[in-house]
Amino acid sequence: MKKKLMTGIIATLLFASPIVMPTVTEAASVQELEDQKAELENKSSELNSKIQSQEETLNNLESEKVNLESEVEKLQTDIDAVVLDLKAQEQKLADSKAKIEKLKAEIEKLKELIARREEKLEHQARSVQTDGSASNMVDLVLSADSLSDLIGRVGVVNQLVSANKEIVTQQENDKKEVEKNEEAAQEEKVAVETLKAEIEVNKSNLVAQKAELDDKIVQVATKYDMTESEKNEFVKAQAVVATKTSVLSSELQEERQRIIAEEEKAQAAAKQAEAEAKAKAEEAEAAETKQTTSSSNSSSQSNNSAQASTPSSSNSSGFIHPSGGYQTSSYGYRIHPITGVNKLHGGIDFGGGGPIVAAQSGTVVFSGYDSSWGYYVKIDHGNGLQTLYAHMVAGSLLVTSGQQVSQGQQIGTMGTTGSSTGVHLHFEVYVNGSRVDPANYL
């Protein structure tokens, strides 16, 4: 019975197996297909997301290209205006120099004429002193043979006196003319010097604006991760936009390139000189630190104490506020408003807009454009002390590298160029090349 039962079970399993096994296999295949389908759908979704993201990037690029082209056109127009101003100023400078030369020639002629007259008058004076006394004049009149002869002799004397009087009068007039021409020449010289300074400032602004233009183009090209060849093509395309926008003649275009090349060379030399000065200051500081370290601990502590008190004691140096604006951000670590990174804010920010002035007299070591600081000026005040003024309005630079500035002299206008979120002045103080808190100097 048990044997029959076992046989029946086995038979049932054998007959059932062809039906059950394919069903299990088929279920497994369906599951795999479902998984593959889900995976493909995920990949498709990811691909669509990437395509959409790429399309958005391309659309943004097109939008930024349009905005950039608008900025390129505006900057190119500004650059053209500066070049035309420079041309007019240089022509005015040439006219002024010609006027000075003409005045000099007239002065020399008048001086020569005056000298000849003075020599003649001195000769006549000597003759009168030796030959012509008052009694001789009386004898000349008394020795006349007749009335007509007397009248004739008196007329000759009157003519001589009148002639000399006219010479003396003319002499005085010519001397006054010389003085007048000399004053005019001096005024013209002052005008020439002022004009030269304006030309240098305009050249500096021209180079700074060209640097801003190039920087904007490269920033857009870099932002969209272009290849080197694509970036070069993009830069060329923007250069074509700038060229088409420009209203300058080919002669003025060449003049602009010459000015830019000269100013870039001068600015590079100024930066190199500043870097060398900074390196020397750092060497001197390192040597001083080494010397201080080798002394006794008590002496070292007193020296450190004296060094720590230097900034506050420097208030007596007479720094003035570089702007009339209100303080919006102090020196120290903060969350950067653009990058969101916690980093050192190396200066003090002043808001409100308006003119920017030199906090103290000194020599301008740089006046130009930087992608972070925008339009900025750096001034050396001597003794390792420097100040920096950043984010000025494009084209508002009023000083140039190498120029001497006085305390309170306007050097630019508050703007929002470079890495900036609004109109303000970013003000920094450097001691021996290292940034320090400007609050200790204001």
Coordinates of C-alpha atoms in Angstrom, one line a residue:
M1 CA 0.0 0.0 0.0
K2 CA 2.8 2.3 1.0
K3 CA 4.7 1.3 -2.1
K4 CA 1.8 2.1 -4.4
L5 CA 1.3 5.4 -2.6
M6 CA 4.9 6.4 -3.0
T7 CA 4.9 5.3 -6.7
G8 CA 1.8 7.5 -7.2
I9 CA 3.4 10.5 -5.6
I10 CA 6.5 10.1 -7.7
A11 CA 4.5 9.7 -10.9
T12 CA 2.5 12.7 -10.0
L13 CA 5.7 14.8 -9.5
L14 CA 7.1 13.5 -12.8
F15 CA 4.0 14.4 -14.7
A16 CA 3.7 17.7 -12.9
S17 CA 7.3 18.8 -13.4
P18 CA 7.1 19.7 -17.1
I19 CA 4.3 22.1 -16.2
V20 CA 5.7 23.7 -13.0
M21 CA 9.4 24.2 -14.1
P22 CA 8.7 26.4 -17.2
T23 CA 6.4 28.6 -15.1
V24 CA 9.2 29.3 -12.6
T25 CA 11.7 30.0 -15.3
E26 CA 9.2 32.3 -17.1
A27 CA 8.5 34.2 -13.9
A28 CA 12.3 34.7 -13.3
S29 CA 12.7 36.0 -16.9
V30 CA 9.8 38.5 -16.5
Q31 CA 11.4 39.8 -13.3
E32 CA 14.7 40.3 -15.1
L33 CA 12.9 42.1 -17.9
E34 CA 11.1 44.3 -15.4
D35 CA 14.4 45.1 -13.7
Q36 CA 16.1 45.8 -17.1
K37 CA 13.1 47.9 -18.0
A38 CA 13.3 49.9 -14.8
E39 CA 17.1 50.3 -15.3
L40 CA 16.6 51.6 -18.8
E41 CA 13.9 53.9 -17.7
N42 CA 16.3 55.3 -15.0
K43 CA 19.0 55.7 -17.6
S44 CA 16.6 57.3 -19.9
S45 CA 15.5 59.7 -17.2
E46 CA 19.1 60.5 -16.3
L47 CA 19.9 61.0 -20.0
N48 CA 16.8 63.3 -20.4
S49 CA 17.8 65.2 -17.3
K50 CA 21.4 65.6 -18.7
I51 CA 20.0 66.7 -22.1
Q52 CA 17.6 69.1 -20.3
S53 CA 20.5 70.4 -18.2
Q54 CA 22.7 70.8 -21.3
E55 CA 19.9 72.6 -23.1
E56 CA 19.5 74.9 -20.1
T57 CA 23.3 75.5 -20.1
L58 CA 23.3 76.2 -23.8
N59 CA 20.3 78.5 -23.4
N60 CA 22.0 80.3 -20.5
L61 CA 25.1 80.5 -22.7
E62 CA 23.2 82.1 -25.5
S63 CA 21.6 84.5 -23.0
E64 CA 25.0 85.3 -21.5
K65 CA 26.5 85.7 -25.0
V66 CA 23.8 88.2 -25.8
N67 CA 24.4 90.1 -22.6
L68 CA 28.1 89.8 -23.1
E69 CA 27.8 91.2 -26.6
S70 CA 25.8 94.1 -25.3
E71 CA 28.5 94.7 -22.7
V72 CA 31.2 94.3 -25.3
E73 CA 29.5 96.9 -27.4
K74 CA 29.1 99.3 -24.5
L75 CA 32.7 98.9 -23.4
Q76 CA 34.0 99.3 -26.9
T77 CA 32.0 102.5 -27.3
D78 CA 33.5 103.7 -24.0
I79 CA 37.0 102.7 -25.2
D80 CA 36.4 104.6 -28.5
A81 CA 35.3 107.7 -26.6
V82 CA 38.5 107.6 -24.5
V83 CA 40.7 107.2 -27.7
L84 CA 38.9 110.1 -29.3
D85 CA 39.4 112.2 -26.2
L86 CA 43.1 111.2 -26.2
K87 CA 43.4 112.2 -29.8
A88 CA 41.8 115.6 -29.1
Q89 CA 43.9 116.1 -26.0
E90 CA 47.1 115.2 -27.8
Q91 CA 46.2 117.7 -30.6
K92 CA 45.5 120.3 -27.9
L93 CA 48.8 119.5 -26.3
A94 CA 50.7 119.9 -29.6
D95 CA 48.9 123.3 -30.1
S96 CA 49.9 124.4 -26.6
K97 CA 53.5 123.4 -27.2
A98 CA 53.5 125.3 -30.5
K99 CA 52.0 128.4 -28.7
I100 CA 54.7 128.2 -26.1
E101 CA 57.4 128.1 -28.7
K102 CA 55.9 131.1 -30.5
L103 CA 55.7 133.0 -27.3
K104 CA 59.3 132.2 -26.5
A105 CA 60.4 133.4 -30.0
E106 CA 58.4 136.7 -29.5
I107 CA 60.0 137.1 -26.0
E108 CA 63.5 136.6 -27.4
K109 CA 62.8 139.2 -30.2
L110 CA 61.5 141.8 -27.8
K111 CA 64.4 141.2 -25.4
E112 CA 66.8 141.7 -28.2
L113 CA 65.1 144.9 -29.3
I114 CA 65.0 146.2 -25.7
A115 CA 68.7 145.4 -25.3
R116 CA 69.5 147.4 -28.5
R117 CA 67.4 150.4 -27.3
E118 CA 69.0 150.3 -23.9
E119 CA 72.4 150.4 -25.5
K120 CA 71.4 153.4 -27.7
L121 CA 70.0 155.2 -24.7
E122 CA 73.1 154.5 -22.7
H123 CA 75.2 155.9 -25.5
Q124 CA 73.2 159.0 -25.7
A125 CA 73.3 159.5 -22.0
R126 CA 77.1 159.2 -22.0
S127 CA 77.2 161.8 -24.8
V128 CA 75.1 164.2 -22.8
Q129 CA 77.2 163.7 -19.7
T130 CA 80.4 164.4 -21.6
D131 CA 79.4 167.0 -24.2
G132 CA 75.9 168.3 -23.4
S133 CA 75.7 170.3 -20.2
A134 CA 72.9 172.8 -19.5
S135 CA 75.3 175.7 -20.4
N136 CA 76.1 174.0 -23.7
M137 CA 72.3 173.9 -24.5
V138 CA 72.1 177.6 -23.6
D139 CA 75.1 178.5 -25.8
L140 CA 73.4 176.5 -28.6
V141 CA 70.3 178.7 -28.3
L142 CA 72.2 182.0 -27.8
S143 CA 74.6 181.4 -30.7
A144 CA 71.7 181.4 -33.1
D145 CA 72.2 184.1 -35.9
S146 CA 68.5 184.9 -36.3
L147 CA 65.1 184.1 -35.0
S148 CA 64.5 181.5 -37.6
D149 CA 67.8 179.9 -36.8
L150 CA 66.9 180.0 -33.1
I151 CA 63.5 178.3 -33.8
G152 CA 65.3 175.7 -35.9
R153 CA 67.8 174.9 -33.2
V154 CA 65.0 174.7 -30.5
G155 CA 63.1 172.4 -32.8
V156 CA 66.1 170.1 -33.2
V157 CA 66.4 169.9 -29.4
N158 CA 62.7 169.2 -29.0
Q159 CA 62.9 166.5 -31.7
L160 CA 65.8 164.8 -29.9
V161 CA 63.9 165.0 -26.6
S162 CA 60.7 163.7 -28.1
A163 CA 62.5 160.9 -30.0
N164 CA 64.2 159.8 -26.8
K165 CA 60.9 160.0 -24.9
E166 CA 59.2 157.8 -27.5
I167 CA 62.0 155.3 -27.3
V168 CA 61.7 155.2 -23.5
T169 CA 57.9 154.8 -23.8
Q170 CA 58.3 152.0 -26.4
Q171 CA 60.9 150.4 -24.2
E172 CA 58.5 150.3 -21.3
N173 CA 55.7 149.0 -23.5
D174 CA 57.9 146.2 -24.9
K175 CA 59.0 145.3 -21.4
K176 CA 55.4 145.0 -20.3
E177 CA 54.7 142.9 -23.4
V178 CA 57.6 140.6 -22.5
E179 CA 56.1 140.2 -19.0
K180 CA 52.7 139.5 -20.5
N181 CA 54.1 136.9 -22.9
E182 CA 56.1 135.3 -20.1
E183 CA 53.0 135.0 -17.9
A184 CA 51.0 133.6 -20.9
A185 CA 53.8 131.1 -21.5
Q186 CA 53.8 130.0 -17.9
E187 CA 50.0 129.6 -17.9
E188 CA 50.3 127.5 -21.0
K189 CA 53.0 125.4 -19.4
V190 CA 50.7 124.7 -16.4
A191 CA 47.9 123.9 -18.9
V192 CA 50.3 121.5 -20.7
E193 CA 51.3 119.7 -17.5
T194 CA 47.6 119.4 -16.5
L195 CA 46.8 118.1 -20.0
K196 CA 49.6 115.6 -19.8
A197 CA 48.3 114.3 -16.5
E198 CA 44.8 114.0 -18.0
I199 CA 46.2 112.1 -20.9
E200 CA 48.0 109.7 -18.6
V201 CA 44.9 109.1 -16.6
N202 CA 42.8 108.5 -19.8
K203 CA 45.4 106.0 -21.0
S204 CA 45.3 104.2 -17.7
N205 CA 41.5 104.1 -17.9
L206 CA 41.7 102.8 -21.5
V207 CA 43.9 99.9 -20.5
A208 CA 41.7 99.1 -17.5
Q209 CA 38.6 99.1 -19.6
K210 CA 40.3 96.8 -22.2
A211 CA 41.3 94.5 -19.3
E212 CA 37.7 94.4 -18.1
L213 CA 36.4 93.6 -21.6
D214 CA 38.9 90.8 -22.0
D215 CA 38.1 89.5 -18.5
K216 CA 34.3 89.4 -19.2
I217 CA 34.9 87.4 -22.4
V218 CA 37.2 84.9 -20.7
Q219 CA 34.9 84.5 -17.7
V220 CA 31.9 83.5 -19.9
A221 CA 34.1 81.1 -21.9
T222 CA 35.5 79.5 -18.7
K223 CA 32.1 79.3 -17.0
Y224 CA 30.7 77.0 -19.7
D225 CA 33.8 74.7 -19.6
M226 CA 34.7 75.2 -23.2
T227 CA 37.7 73.5 -24.8
E228 CA 40.7 75.6 -25.6
S229 CA 39.8 75.7 -29.3
E230 CA 36.2 76.6 -28.5
K231 CA 37.4 79.3 -26.1
N232 CA 39.7 80.8 -28.7
E233 CA 36.9 80.8 -31.2
F234 CA 34.6 82.5 -28.7
V235 CA 37.2 85.1 -27.9
K236 CA 37.7 85.8 -31.6
A237 CA 33.9 86.1 -32.1
Q238 CA 33.7 88.7 -29.4
A239 CA 36.7 90.5 -30.9
V240 CA 34.7 90.7 -34.2
V241 CA 31.7 92.1 -32.3
A242 CA 34.0 94.8 -30.7
T243 CA 35.6 95.6 -34.1
K244 CA 32.2 96.0 -35.8
T245 CA 31.0 98.2 -32.9
S246 CA 34.0 100.4 -33.1
V247 CA 33.7 103.7 -35.0
L248 CA 37.5 104.3 -34.9
S249 CA 39.4 104.6 -38.2
S250 CA 42.2 102.1 -38.9
E251 CA 44.7 104.8 -37.9
L252 CA 43.1 105.3 -34.5
Q253 CA 42.7 101.6 -34.0
E254 CA 46.5 101.3 -34.5
E255 CA 47.0 104.2 -32.1
R256 CA 44.7 102.5 -29.5
Q257 CA 46.7 99.3 -29.7
R258 CA 50.0 101.2 -29.4
I259 CA 48.7 103.1 -26.3
I260 CA 47.4 99.8 -24.7
A261 CA 50.7 98.0 -25.4
E262 CA 52.7 100.9 -23.8
E263 CA 50.4 101.2 -20.8
E264 CA 50.3 97.4 -20.2
K265 CA 54.1 97.4 -20.3
A266 CA 54.2 100.3 -17.8
Q267 CA 51.7 98.6 -15.5
A268 CA 53.6 95.3 -15.7
A269 CA 56.8 97.2 -14.7
A270 CA 54.9 98.8 -11.8
K271 CA 53.6 95.5 -10.6
Q272 CA 57.1 94.0 -10.8
A273 CA 58.5 96.9 -8.9
E274 CA 55.8 96.5 -6.3
A275 CA 56.5 92.8 -6.0
E276 CA 60.3 93.4 -5.7
A277 CA 59.6 96.0 -3.0
K278 CA 57.3 93.6 -1.2
A279 CA 60.0 90.9 -1.4
K280 CA 62.6 93.2 0.1
A281 CA 60.3 94.3 2.9
E282 CA 59.6 90.6 3.7
E283 CA 63.3 89.8 3.7
A284 CA 63.9 92.8 6.0
E285 CA 61.0 91.7 8.3
A286 CA 62.4 88.1 8.4
A287 CA 65.8 89.4 9.2
E288 CA 64.4 91.6 12.0
T289 CA 62.3 88.7 13.3
K290 CA 65.4 86.4 13.4
Q291 CA 67.4 89.1 15.2
T292 CA 64.5 89.5 17.7
T293 CA 64.3 85.7 18.3
S294 CA 68.0 85.5 19.0
S295 CA 67.7 88.0 21.8
S296 CA 66.6 87.3 25.4
N297 CA 63.0 86.3 26.2
S298 CA 62.3 89.4 28.1
S299 CA 63.6 91.6 25.4
S300 CA 61.7 89.6 22.9
Q301 CA 58.5 90.0 24.8
S302 CA 59.0 93.8 25.1
N303 CA 59.7 94.0 21.4
N304 CA 56.6 92.0 20.6
S305 CA 54.6 94.3 22.8
A306 CA 55.9 97.3 21.0
Q307 CA 55.2 95.7 17.6
A308 CA 51.6 94.9 18.7
S309 CA 51.0 98.5 19.7
T310 CA 52.3 99.9 16.3
P311 CA 48.9 100.0 14.5
S312 CA 47.1 101.9 17.2
S313 CA 49.9 104.3 17.6
S314 CA 49.8 104.9 13.9
N315 CA 46.5 106.8 14.4
S316 CA 48.8 109.8 14.9
S317 CA 49.9 109.4 11.3
G318 CA 46.7 111.3 10.4
F319 CA 44.8 108.9 8.1
I320 CA 41.5 110.2 7.0
H321 CA 38.4 108.3 5.9
P322 CA 38.7 107.3 2.2
S323 CA 35.0 108.0 1.6
G324 CA 32.0 109.7 3.1
G325 CA 30.1 106.5 3.1
Y326 CA 29.0 104.4 6.1
Q327 CA 30.8 101.2 7.2
T328 CA 29.0 98.0 6.0
S329 CA 31.6 95.3 6.7
S330 CA 34.6 95.1 9.0
Y331 CA 38.0 93.4 8.7
G332 CA 38.0 89.7 9.7
Y333 CA 36.6 86.2 8.8
R334 CA 33.1 86.1 7.4
I335 CA 30.9 84.1 4.9
H336 CA 31.8 85.5 1.5
P337 CA 28.6 87.0 -0.1
I338 CA 29.3 85.5 -3.5
T339 CA 31.1 82.2 -2.9
G340 CA 29.5 81.3 0.4
V341 CA 32.9 80.3 1.8
N342 CA 34.2 81.4 5.2
K343 CA 37.3 83.4 4.5
L344 CA 39.2 86.5 5.6
H345 CA 37.7 89.8 4.6
G346 CA 41.0 91.7 4.3
G347 CA 39.6 95.2 4.6
I348 CA 36.7 97.5 5.5
D349 CA 33.8 98.2 3.2
F350 CA 32.1 101.6 3.0
G351 CA 28.7 101.9 1.3
G352 CA 26.7 104.9 0.1
G353 CA 28.4 105.8 -3.1
G354 CA 30.3 109.0 -4.0
P355 CA 34.0 110.1 -4.4
I356 CA 36.9 108.1 -3.1
V357 CA 39.9 110.0 -1.7
A358 CA 43.5 109.2 -0.7
A359 CA 43.6 108.4 3.0
Q360 CA 47.1 109.9 3.1
S361 CA 49.6 111.4 0.7
G362 CA 51.8 109.1 -1.3
T363 CA 52.8 107.6 -4.7
V364 CA 50.3 105.6 -6.8
V365 CA 51.8 102.2 -7.4
F366 CA 48.9 100.8 -9.4
S367 CA 45.8 102.1 -11.1
G368 CA 43.9 99.6 -13.3
Y369 CA 41.5 96.6 -13.4
D370 CA 41.4 93.2 -11.7
S371 CA 38.7 90.6 -12.0
S372 CA 38.3 90.5 -8.2
W373 CA 38.9 94.1 -7.2
G374 CA 37.4 95.6 -10.4
Y375 CA 38.8 99.1 -11.0
Y376 CA 41.2 99.8 -8.1
V377 CA 44.1 102.0 -7.0
K378 CA 47.0 101.2 -4.7
I379 CA 49.0 103.9 -3.0
D380 CA 52.4 103.7 -1.3
H381 CA 52.8 106.0 1.7
G382 CA 56.4 105.0 2.5
N383 CA 57.9 103.1 5.5
G384 CA 56.2 99.9 4.3
L385 CA 52.7 101.3 4.5
Q386 CA 50.3 101.0 1.5
T387 CA 46.5 101.4 1.0
L388 CA 44.2 99.8 -1.6
Y389 CA 40.8 101.2 -2.9
A390 CA 38.7 98.7 -4.9
H391 CA 35.4 98.3 -6.9
M392 CA 35.5 101.8 -8.5
V393 CA 33.2 102.9 -11.3
A394 CA 34.5 102.0 -14.8
G395 CA 36.4 104.9 -16.3
S396 CA 36.4 106.9 -13.0
L397 CA 40.1 106.4 -12.3
L398 CA 41.6 109.9 -11.7
V399 CA 45.2 108.9 -11.1
T400 CA 47.9 106.8 -12.8
S401 CA 50.9 104.7 -11.7
G402 CA 53.8 106.8 -10.5
Q403 CA 51.7 109.9 -9.8
Q404 CA 52.1 111.8 -6.5
V405 CA 48.8 112.3 -4.7
S406 CA 48.0 114.4 -1.7
Q407 CA 45.8 113.5 1.3
G408 CA 42.1 114.0 0.5
Q409 CA 42.7 114.1 -3.3
Q410 CA 40.0 112.3 -5.2
I411 CA 41.3 109.1 -6.9
G412 CA 38.0 107.6 -8.2
T413 CA 34.3 107.0 -7.6
M414 CA 32.5 104.2 -5.6
G415 CA 31.2 101.5 -7.9
T416 CA 30.5 97.7 -8.0
T417 CA 33.0 96.4 -10.5
G418 CA 34.8 93.1 -10.0
S419 CA 33.5 90.6 -7.4
S420 CA 31.0 92.8 -5.8
T421 CA 27.3 92.6 -4.8
G422 CA 26.6 96.4 -4.7
V423 CA 28.1 99.9 -4.8
H424 CA 30.7 100.2 -2.2
L425 CA 34.4 100.9 -1.5
H426 CA 36.6 98.0 -0.3
F427 CA 39.5 99.6 1.6
E428 CA 42.7 97.7 2.6
V429 CA 45.9 98.7 4.6
Y430 CA 49.2 96.8 4.1
V431 CA 52.2 96.9 6.4
N432 CA 55.3 95.5 4.8
G433 CA 53.2 93.6 2.3
S434 CA 50.8 92.0 4.8
R435 CA 47.2 93.1 5.2
V436 CA 46.2 94.5 8.6
D437 CA 43.0 95.9 10.1
P438 CA 42.4 99.3 8.6
A439 CA 40.3 100.3 11.7
N440 CA 43.6 100.8 13.6
Y441 CA 44.5 103.6 11.1
L442 CA 41.3 105.4 10.8

